[in-house]
mmCIF file of N, CA and C and ligand atoms in Angstrom:
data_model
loop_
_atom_site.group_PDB
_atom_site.id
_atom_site.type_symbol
_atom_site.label_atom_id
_atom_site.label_comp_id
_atom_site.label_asym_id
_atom_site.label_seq_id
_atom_site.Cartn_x
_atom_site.Cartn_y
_atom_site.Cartn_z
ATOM 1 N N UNK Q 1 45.515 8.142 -3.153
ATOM 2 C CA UNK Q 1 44.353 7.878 -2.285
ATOM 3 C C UNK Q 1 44.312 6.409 -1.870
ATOM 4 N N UNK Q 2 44.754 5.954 -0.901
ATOM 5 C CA UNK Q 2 44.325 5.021 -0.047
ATOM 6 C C UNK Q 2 43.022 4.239 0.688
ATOM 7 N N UNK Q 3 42.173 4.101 -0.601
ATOM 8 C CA UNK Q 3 40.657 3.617 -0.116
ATOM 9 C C UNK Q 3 40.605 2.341 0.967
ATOM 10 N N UNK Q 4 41.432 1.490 1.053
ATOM 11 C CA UNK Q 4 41.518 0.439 2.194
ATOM 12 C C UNK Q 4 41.414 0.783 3.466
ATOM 13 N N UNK Q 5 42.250 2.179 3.876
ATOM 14 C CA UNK Q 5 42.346 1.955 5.280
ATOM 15 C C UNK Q 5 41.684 2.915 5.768
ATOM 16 N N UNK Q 6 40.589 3.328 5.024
ATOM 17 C CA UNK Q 6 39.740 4.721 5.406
ATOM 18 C C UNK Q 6 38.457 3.795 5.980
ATOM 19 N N UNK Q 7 38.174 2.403 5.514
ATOM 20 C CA UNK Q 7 37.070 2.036 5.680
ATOM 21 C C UNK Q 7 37.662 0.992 6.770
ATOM 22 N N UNK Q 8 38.850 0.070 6.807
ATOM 23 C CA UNK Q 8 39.267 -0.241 8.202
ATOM 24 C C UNK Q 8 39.015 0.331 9.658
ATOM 25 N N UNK Q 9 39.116 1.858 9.348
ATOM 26 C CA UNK Q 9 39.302 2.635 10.518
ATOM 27 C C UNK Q 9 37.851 2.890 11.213
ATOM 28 N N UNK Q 10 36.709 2.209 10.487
ATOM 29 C CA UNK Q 10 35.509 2.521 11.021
ATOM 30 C C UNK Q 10 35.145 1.538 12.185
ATOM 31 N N UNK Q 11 34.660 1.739 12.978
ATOM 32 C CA UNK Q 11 34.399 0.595 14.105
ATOM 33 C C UNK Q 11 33.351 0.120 14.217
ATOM 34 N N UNK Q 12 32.534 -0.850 14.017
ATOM 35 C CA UNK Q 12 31.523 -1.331 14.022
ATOM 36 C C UNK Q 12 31.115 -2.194 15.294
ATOM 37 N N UNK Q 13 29.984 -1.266 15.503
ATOM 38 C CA UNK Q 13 29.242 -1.770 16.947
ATOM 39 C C UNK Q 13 29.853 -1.518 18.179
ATOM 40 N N UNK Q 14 30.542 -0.075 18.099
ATOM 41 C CA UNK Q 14 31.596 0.541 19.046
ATOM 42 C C UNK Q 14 30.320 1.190 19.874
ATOM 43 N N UNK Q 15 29.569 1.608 19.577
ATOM 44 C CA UNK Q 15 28.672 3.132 19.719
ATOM 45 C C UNK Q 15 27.788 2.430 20.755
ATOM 46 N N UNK Q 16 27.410 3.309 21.772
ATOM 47 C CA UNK Q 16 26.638 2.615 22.909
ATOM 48 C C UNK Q 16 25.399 2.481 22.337
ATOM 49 N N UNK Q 17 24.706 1.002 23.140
ATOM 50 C CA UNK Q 17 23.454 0.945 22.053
ATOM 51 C C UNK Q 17 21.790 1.630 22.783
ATOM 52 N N UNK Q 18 21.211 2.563 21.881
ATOM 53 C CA UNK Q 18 20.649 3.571 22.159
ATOM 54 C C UNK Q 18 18.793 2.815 21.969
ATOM 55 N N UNK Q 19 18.353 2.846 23.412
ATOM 56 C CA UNK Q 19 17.319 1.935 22.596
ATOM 57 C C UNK Q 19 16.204 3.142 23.290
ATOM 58 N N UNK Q 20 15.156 3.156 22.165
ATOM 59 C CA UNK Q 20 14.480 4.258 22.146
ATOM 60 C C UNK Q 20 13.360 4.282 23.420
ATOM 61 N N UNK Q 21 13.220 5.199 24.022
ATOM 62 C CA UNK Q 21 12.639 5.214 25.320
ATOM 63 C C UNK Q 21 11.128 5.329 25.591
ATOM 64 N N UNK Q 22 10.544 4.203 24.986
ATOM 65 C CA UNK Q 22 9.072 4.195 24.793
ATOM 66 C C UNK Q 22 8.837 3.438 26.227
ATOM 67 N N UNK Q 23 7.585 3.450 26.653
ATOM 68 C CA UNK Q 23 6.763 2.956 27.418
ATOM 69 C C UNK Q 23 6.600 1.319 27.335
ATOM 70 N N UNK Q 24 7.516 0.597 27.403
ATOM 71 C CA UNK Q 24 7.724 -0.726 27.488
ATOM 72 C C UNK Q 24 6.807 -1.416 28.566
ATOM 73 N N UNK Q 25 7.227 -0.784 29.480
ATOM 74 C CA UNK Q 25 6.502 -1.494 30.683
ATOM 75 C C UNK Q 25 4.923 -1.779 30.614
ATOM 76 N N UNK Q 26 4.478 -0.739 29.744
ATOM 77 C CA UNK Q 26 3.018 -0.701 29.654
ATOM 78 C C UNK Q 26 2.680 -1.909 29.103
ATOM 79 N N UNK Q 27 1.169 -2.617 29.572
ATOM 80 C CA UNK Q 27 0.757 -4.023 28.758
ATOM 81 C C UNK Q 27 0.532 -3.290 27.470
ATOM 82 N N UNK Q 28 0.754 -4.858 27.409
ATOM 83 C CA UNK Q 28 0.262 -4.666 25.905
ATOM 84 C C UNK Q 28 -0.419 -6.078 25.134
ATOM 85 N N UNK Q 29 -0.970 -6.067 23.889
ATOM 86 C CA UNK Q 29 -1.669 -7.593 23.443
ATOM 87 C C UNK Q 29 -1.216 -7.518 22.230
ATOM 88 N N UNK Q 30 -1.128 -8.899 21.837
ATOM 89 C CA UNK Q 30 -1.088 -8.941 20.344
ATOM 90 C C UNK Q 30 -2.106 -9.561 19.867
ATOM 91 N N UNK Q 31 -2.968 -9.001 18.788
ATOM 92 C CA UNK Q 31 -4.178 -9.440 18.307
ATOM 93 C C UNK Q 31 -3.540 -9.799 16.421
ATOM 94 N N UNK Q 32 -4.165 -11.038 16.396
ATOM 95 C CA UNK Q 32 -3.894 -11.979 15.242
ATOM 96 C C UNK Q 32 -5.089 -11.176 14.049
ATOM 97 N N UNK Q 33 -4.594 -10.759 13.137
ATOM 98 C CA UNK Q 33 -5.669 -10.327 12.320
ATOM 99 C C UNK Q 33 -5.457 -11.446 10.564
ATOM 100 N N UNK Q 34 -6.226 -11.518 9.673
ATOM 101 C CA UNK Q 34 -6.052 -12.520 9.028
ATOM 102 C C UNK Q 34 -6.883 -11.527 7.498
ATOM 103 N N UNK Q 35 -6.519 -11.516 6.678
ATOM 104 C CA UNK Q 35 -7.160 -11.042 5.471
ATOM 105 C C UNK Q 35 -7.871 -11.853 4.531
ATOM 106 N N UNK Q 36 -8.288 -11.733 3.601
ATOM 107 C CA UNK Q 36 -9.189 -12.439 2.697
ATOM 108 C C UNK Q 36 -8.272 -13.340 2.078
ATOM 109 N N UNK Q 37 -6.800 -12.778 1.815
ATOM 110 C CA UNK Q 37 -5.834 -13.532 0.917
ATOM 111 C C UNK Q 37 -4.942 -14.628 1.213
ATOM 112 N N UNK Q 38 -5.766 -14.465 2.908
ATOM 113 C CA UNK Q 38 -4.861 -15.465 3.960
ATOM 114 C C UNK Q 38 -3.525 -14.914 4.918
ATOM 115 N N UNK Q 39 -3.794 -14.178 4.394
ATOM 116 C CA UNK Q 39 -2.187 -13.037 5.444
ATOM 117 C C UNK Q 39 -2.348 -13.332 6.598
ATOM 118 N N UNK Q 40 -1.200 -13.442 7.643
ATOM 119 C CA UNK Q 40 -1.712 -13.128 9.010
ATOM 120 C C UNK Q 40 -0.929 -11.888 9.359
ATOM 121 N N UNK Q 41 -1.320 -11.733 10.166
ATOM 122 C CA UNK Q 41 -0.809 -9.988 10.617
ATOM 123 C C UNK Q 41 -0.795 -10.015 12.401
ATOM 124 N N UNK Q 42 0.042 -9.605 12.874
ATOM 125 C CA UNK Q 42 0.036 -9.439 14.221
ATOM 126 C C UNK Q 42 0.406 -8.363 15.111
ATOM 127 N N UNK Q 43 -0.445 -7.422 14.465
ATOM 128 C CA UNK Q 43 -0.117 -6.053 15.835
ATOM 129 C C UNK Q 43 -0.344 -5.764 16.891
ATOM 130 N N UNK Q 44 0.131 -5.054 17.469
ATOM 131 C CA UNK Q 44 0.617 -5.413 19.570
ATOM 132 C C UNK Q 44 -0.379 -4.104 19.672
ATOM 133 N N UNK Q 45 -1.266 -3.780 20.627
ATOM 134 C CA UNK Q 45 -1.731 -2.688 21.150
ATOM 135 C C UNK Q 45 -1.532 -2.753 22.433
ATOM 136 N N UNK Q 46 -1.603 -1.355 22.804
ATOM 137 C CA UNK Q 46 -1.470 -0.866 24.060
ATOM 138 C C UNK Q 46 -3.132 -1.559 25.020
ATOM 139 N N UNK Q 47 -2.737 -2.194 26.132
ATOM 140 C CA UNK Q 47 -4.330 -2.886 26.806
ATOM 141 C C UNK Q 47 -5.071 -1.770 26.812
ATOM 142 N N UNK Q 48 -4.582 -0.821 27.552
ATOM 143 C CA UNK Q 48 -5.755 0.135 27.530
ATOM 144 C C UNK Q 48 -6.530 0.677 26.167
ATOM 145 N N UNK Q 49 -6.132 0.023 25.231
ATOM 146 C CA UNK Q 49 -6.947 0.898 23.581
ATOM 147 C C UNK Q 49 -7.771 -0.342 23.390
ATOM 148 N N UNK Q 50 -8.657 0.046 22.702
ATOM 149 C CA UNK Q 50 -9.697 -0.496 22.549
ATOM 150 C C UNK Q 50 -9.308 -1.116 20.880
ATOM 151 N N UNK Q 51 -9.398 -2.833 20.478
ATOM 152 C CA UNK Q 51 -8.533 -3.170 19.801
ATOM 153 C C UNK Q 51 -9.127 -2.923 18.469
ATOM 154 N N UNK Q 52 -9.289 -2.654 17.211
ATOM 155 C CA UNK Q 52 -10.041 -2.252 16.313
ATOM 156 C C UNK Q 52 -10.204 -3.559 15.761
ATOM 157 N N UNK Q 53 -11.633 -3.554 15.122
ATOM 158 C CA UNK Q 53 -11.962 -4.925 14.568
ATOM 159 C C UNK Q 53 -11.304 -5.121 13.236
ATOM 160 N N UNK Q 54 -11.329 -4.247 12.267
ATOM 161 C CA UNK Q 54 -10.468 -4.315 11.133
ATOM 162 C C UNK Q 54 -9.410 -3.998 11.100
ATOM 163 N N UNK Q 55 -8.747 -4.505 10.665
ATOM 164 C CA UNK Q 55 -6.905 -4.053 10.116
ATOM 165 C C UNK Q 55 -6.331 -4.239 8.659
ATOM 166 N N UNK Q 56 -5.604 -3.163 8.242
ATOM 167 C CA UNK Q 56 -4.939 -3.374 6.893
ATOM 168 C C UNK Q 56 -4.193 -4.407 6.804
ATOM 169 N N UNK Q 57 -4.250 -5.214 5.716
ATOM 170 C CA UNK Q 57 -2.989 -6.050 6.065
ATOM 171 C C UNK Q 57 -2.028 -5.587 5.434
ATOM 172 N N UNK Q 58 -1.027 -5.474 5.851
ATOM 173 C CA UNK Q 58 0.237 -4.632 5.270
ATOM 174 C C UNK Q 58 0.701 -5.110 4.353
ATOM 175 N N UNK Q 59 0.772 -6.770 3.482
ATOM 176 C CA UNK Q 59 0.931 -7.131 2.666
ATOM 177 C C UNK Q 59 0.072 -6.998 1.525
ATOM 178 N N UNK Q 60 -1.175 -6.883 1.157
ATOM 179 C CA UNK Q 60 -1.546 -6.694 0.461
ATOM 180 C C UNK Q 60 -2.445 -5.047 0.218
ATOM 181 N N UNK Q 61 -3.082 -5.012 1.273
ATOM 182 C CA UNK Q 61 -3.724 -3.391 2.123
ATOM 183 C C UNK Q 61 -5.319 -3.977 2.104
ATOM 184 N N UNK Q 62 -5.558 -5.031 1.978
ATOM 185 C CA UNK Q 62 -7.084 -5.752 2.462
ATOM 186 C C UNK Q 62 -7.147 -5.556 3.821
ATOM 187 N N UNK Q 63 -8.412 -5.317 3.957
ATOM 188 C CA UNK Q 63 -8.974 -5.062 5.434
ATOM 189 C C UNK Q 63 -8.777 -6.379 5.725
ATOM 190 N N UNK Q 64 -8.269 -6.655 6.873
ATOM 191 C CA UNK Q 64 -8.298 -8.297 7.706
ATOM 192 C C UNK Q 64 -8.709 -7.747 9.378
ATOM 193 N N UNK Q 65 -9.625 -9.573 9.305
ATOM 194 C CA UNK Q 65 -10.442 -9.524 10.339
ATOM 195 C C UNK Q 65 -9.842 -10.561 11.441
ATOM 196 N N UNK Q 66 -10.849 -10.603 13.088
ATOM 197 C CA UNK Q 66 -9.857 -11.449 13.791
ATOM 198 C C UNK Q 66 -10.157 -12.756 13.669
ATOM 199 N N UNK Q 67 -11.447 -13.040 12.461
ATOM 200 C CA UNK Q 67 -11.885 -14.254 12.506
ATOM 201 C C UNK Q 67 -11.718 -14.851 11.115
ATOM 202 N N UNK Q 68 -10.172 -16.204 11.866
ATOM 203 C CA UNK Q 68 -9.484 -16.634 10.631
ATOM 204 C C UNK Q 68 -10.549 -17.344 9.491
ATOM 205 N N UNK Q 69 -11.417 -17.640 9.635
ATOM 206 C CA UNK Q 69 -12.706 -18.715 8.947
ATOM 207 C C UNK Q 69 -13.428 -17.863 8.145
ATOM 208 N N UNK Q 70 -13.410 -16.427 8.370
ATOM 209 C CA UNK Q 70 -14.030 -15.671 7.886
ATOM 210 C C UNK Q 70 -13.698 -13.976 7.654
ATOM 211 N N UNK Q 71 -12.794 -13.958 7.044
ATOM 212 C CA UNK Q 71 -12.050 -12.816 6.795
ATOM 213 C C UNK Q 71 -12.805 -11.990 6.203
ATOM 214 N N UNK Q 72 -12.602 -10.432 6.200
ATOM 215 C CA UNK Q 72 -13.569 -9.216 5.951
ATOM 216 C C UNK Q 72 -13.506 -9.096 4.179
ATOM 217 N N UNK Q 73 -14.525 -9.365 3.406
ATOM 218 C CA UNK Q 73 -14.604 -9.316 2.593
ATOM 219 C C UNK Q 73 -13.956 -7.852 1.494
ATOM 220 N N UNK Q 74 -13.297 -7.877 0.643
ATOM 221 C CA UNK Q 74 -12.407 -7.267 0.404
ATOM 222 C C UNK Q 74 -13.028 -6.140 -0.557
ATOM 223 N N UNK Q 75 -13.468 -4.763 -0.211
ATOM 224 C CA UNK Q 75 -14.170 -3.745 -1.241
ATOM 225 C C UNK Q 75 -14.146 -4.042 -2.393
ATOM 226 N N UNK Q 76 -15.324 -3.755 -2.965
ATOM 227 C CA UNK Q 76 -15.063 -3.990 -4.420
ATOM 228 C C UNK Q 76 -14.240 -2.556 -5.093
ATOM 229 N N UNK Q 77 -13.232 -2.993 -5.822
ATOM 230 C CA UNK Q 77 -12.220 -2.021 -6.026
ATOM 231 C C UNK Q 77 -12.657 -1.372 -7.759
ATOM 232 N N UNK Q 78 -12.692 -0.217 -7.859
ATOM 233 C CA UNK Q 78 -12.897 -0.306 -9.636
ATOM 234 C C UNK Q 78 -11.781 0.047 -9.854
ATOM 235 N N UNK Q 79 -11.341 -1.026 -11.018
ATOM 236 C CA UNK Q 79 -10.217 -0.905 -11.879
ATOM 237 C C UNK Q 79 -9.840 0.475 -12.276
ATOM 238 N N UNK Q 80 -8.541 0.660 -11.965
ATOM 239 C CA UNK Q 80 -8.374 2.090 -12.853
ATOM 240 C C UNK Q 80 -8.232 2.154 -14.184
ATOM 241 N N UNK Q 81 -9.072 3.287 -14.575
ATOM 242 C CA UNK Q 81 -9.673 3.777 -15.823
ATOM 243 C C UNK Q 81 -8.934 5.020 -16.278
ATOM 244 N N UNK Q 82 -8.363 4.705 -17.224
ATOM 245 C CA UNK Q 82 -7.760 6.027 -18.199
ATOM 246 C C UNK Q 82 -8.796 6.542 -18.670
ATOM 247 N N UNK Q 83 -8.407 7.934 -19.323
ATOM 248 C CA UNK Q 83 -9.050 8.930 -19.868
ATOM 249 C C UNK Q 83 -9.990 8.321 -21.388
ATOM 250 N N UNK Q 84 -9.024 7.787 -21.759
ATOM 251 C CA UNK Q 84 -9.287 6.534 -22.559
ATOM 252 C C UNK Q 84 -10.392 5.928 -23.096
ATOM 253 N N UNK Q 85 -10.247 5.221 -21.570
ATOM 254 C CA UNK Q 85 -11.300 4.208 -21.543
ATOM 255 C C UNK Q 85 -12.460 4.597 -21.388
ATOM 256 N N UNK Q 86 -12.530 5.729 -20.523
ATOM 257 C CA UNK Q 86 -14.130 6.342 -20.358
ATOM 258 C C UNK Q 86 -14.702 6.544 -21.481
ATOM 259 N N UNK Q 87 -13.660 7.347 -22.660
ATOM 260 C CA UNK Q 87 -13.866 8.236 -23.528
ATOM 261 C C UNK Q 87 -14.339 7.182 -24.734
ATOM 262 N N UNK Q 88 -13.923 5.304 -24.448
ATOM 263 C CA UNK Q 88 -14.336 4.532 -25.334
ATOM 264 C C UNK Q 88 -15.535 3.752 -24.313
ATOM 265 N N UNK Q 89 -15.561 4.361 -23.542
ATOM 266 C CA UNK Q 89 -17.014 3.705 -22.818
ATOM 267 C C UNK Q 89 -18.479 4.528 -23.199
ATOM 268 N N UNK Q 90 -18.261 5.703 -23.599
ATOM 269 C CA UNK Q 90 -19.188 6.449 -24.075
ATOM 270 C C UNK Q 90 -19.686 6.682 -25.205
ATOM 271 N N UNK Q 91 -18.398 6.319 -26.009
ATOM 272 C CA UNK Q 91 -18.980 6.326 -27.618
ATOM 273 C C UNK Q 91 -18.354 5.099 -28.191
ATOM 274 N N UNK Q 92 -18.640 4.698 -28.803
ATOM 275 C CA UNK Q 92 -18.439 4.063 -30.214
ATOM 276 C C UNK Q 92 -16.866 3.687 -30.297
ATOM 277 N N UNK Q 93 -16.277 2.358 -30.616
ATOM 278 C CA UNK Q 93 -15.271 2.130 -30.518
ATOM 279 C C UNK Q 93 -14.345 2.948 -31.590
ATOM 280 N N UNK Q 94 -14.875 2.714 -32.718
ATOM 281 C CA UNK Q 94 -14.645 4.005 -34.198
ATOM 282 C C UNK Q 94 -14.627 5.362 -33.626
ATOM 283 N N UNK Q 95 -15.276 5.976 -32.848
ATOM 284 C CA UNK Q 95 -15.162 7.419 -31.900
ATOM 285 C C UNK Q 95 -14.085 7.436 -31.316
ATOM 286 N N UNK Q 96 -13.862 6.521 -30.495
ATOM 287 C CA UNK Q 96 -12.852 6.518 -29.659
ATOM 288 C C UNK Q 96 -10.917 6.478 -30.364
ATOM 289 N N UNK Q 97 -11.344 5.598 -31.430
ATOM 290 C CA UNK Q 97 -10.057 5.935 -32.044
ATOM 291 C C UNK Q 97 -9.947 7.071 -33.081
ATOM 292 N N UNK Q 98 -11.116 7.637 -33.062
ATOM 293 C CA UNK Q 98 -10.913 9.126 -34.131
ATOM 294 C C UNK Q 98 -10.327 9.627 -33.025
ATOM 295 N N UNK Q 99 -10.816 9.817 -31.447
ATOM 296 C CA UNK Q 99 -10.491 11.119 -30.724
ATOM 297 C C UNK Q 99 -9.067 10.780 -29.871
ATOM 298 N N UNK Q 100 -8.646 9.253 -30.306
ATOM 299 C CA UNK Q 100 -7.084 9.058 -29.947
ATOM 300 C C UNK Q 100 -6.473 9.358 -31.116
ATOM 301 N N UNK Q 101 -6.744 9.593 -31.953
ATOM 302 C CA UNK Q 101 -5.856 9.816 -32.820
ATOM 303 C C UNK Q 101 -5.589 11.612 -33.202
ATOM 304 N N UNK Q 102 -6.758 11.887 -33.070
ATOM 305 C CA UNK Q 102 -6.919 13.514 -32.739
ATOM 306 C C UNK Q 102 -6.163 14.011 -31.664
ATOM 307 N N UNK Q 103 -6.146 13.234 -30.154
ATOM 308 C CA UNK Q 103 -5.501 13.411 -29.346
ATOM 309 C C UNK Q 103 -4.046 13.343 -29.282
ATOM 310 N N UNK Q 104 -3.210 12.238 -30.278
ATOM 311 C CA UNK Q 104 -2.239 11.983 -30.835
ATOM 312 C C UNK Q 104 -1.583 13.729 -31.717
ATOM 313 N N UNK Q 105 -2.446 13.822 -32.752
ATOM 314 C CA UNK Q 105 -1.922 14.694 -33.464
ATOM 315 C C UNK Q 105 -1.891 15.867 -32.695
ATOM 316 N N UNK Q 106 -2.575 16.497 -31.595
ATOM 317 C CA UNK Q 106 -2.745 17.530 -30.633
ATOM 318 C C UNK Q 106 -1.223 17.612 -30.247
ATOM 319 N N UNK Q 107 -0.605 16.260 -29.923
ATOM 320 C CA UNK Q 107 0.477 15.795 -28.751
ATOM 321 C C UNK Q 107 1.726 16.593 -29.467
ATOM 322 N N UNK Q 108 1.568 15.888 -31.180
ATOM 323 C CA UNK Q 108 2.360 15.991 -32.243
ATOM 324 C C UNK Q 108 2.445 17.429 -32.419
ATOM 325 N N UNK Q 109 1.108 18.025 -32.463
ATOM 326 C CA UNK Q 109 1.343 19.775 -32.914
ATOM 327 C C UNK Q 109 2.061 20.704 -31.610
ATOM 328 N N UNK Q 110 1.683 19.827 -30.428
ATOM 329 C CA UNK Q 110 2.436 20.674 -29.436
ATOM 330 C C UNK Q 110 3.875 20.577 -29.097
ATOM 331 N N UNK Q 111 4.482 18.911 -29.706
ATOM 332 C CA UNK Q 111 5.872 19.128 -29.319
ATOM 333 C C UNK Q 111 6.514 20.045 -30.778
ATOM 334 N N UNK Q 112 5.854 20.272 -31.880
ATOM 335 C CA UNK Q 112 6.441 21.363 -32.619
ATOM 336 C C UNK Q 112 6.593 22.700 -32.399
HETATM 337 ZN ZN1 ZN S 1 -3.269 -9.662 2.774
#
C-alpha cells in the first residue's frame, strides 16, 4: 500500500467555486449590539426587518443591547440545583446525608 501518492493525487482548489445563491443584492445593516460582559456583536439584517432591540451574544448567550453605556441587564439565572441540594434545602443537613447515603445503598443494591 502506497499511502503517499493516494493523497498527492488530490487537487486542491481545482473545483469551481460555488458561492451560495442568496439575495446579496438586497440592503442590508449592520447593527452593533454590546452585552453586559462587554462583547460586541455585529449582525447584518435585511433593511426591510425591523432590527430587534435585544440580541444574544453568541459569546457568552447574555442578552446585549445597542446601547454600549448601558447594556441589558443580564437575567437573574438560578444556579443549577441537584436533586441533592433541594433534598438538603428542606431538611436538616444530618437528613440529607441519611437520605444520600440511603440513596447510595439503593445504587449499591441495584448494581447487585
Ligand atoms: Zn457576551
Amino acid at each position: 500500500m502506497a499511502s503517499g501518492s493516494a493523497i498527492r493525487g488530490t487537487r486542491v482548489g481545482s473545483g469551481p467555486m460555488r458561492l451560495p445563491e442568496r439575495g446579496e443584492q438586497a440592503p442590508r445593516r449592520t447593527v452593533t449590539y454590546w452585552c453586559a460582559k462587554g462583547h460586541e456583536t455585529e449582525p447584518s439584517f435585511a433593511a426591510d426587518v425591523p432590527v430587534p432591540t435585544l440580541w444574544d451574544c453568541p459569546r457568552c448567550g447574555l442578552p446585549a443591547g445597542q446601547d454600549q453605556s448601558s447594556p441589558p441587564t443580564p437575567p437573574r439565572t438560578e444556579p443549577y440545583k441537584t436533586h441533592l441540594a433541594y433534598v438538603k434545602e428542606r431538611r436538616s443537613d444530618a437528613d440529607g446525608e441519611a437520605i444520600l447515603a440511603e440513596a447510595l445503598a439503593r445504587l449499591h443494591a441495584r448494581r447487585n
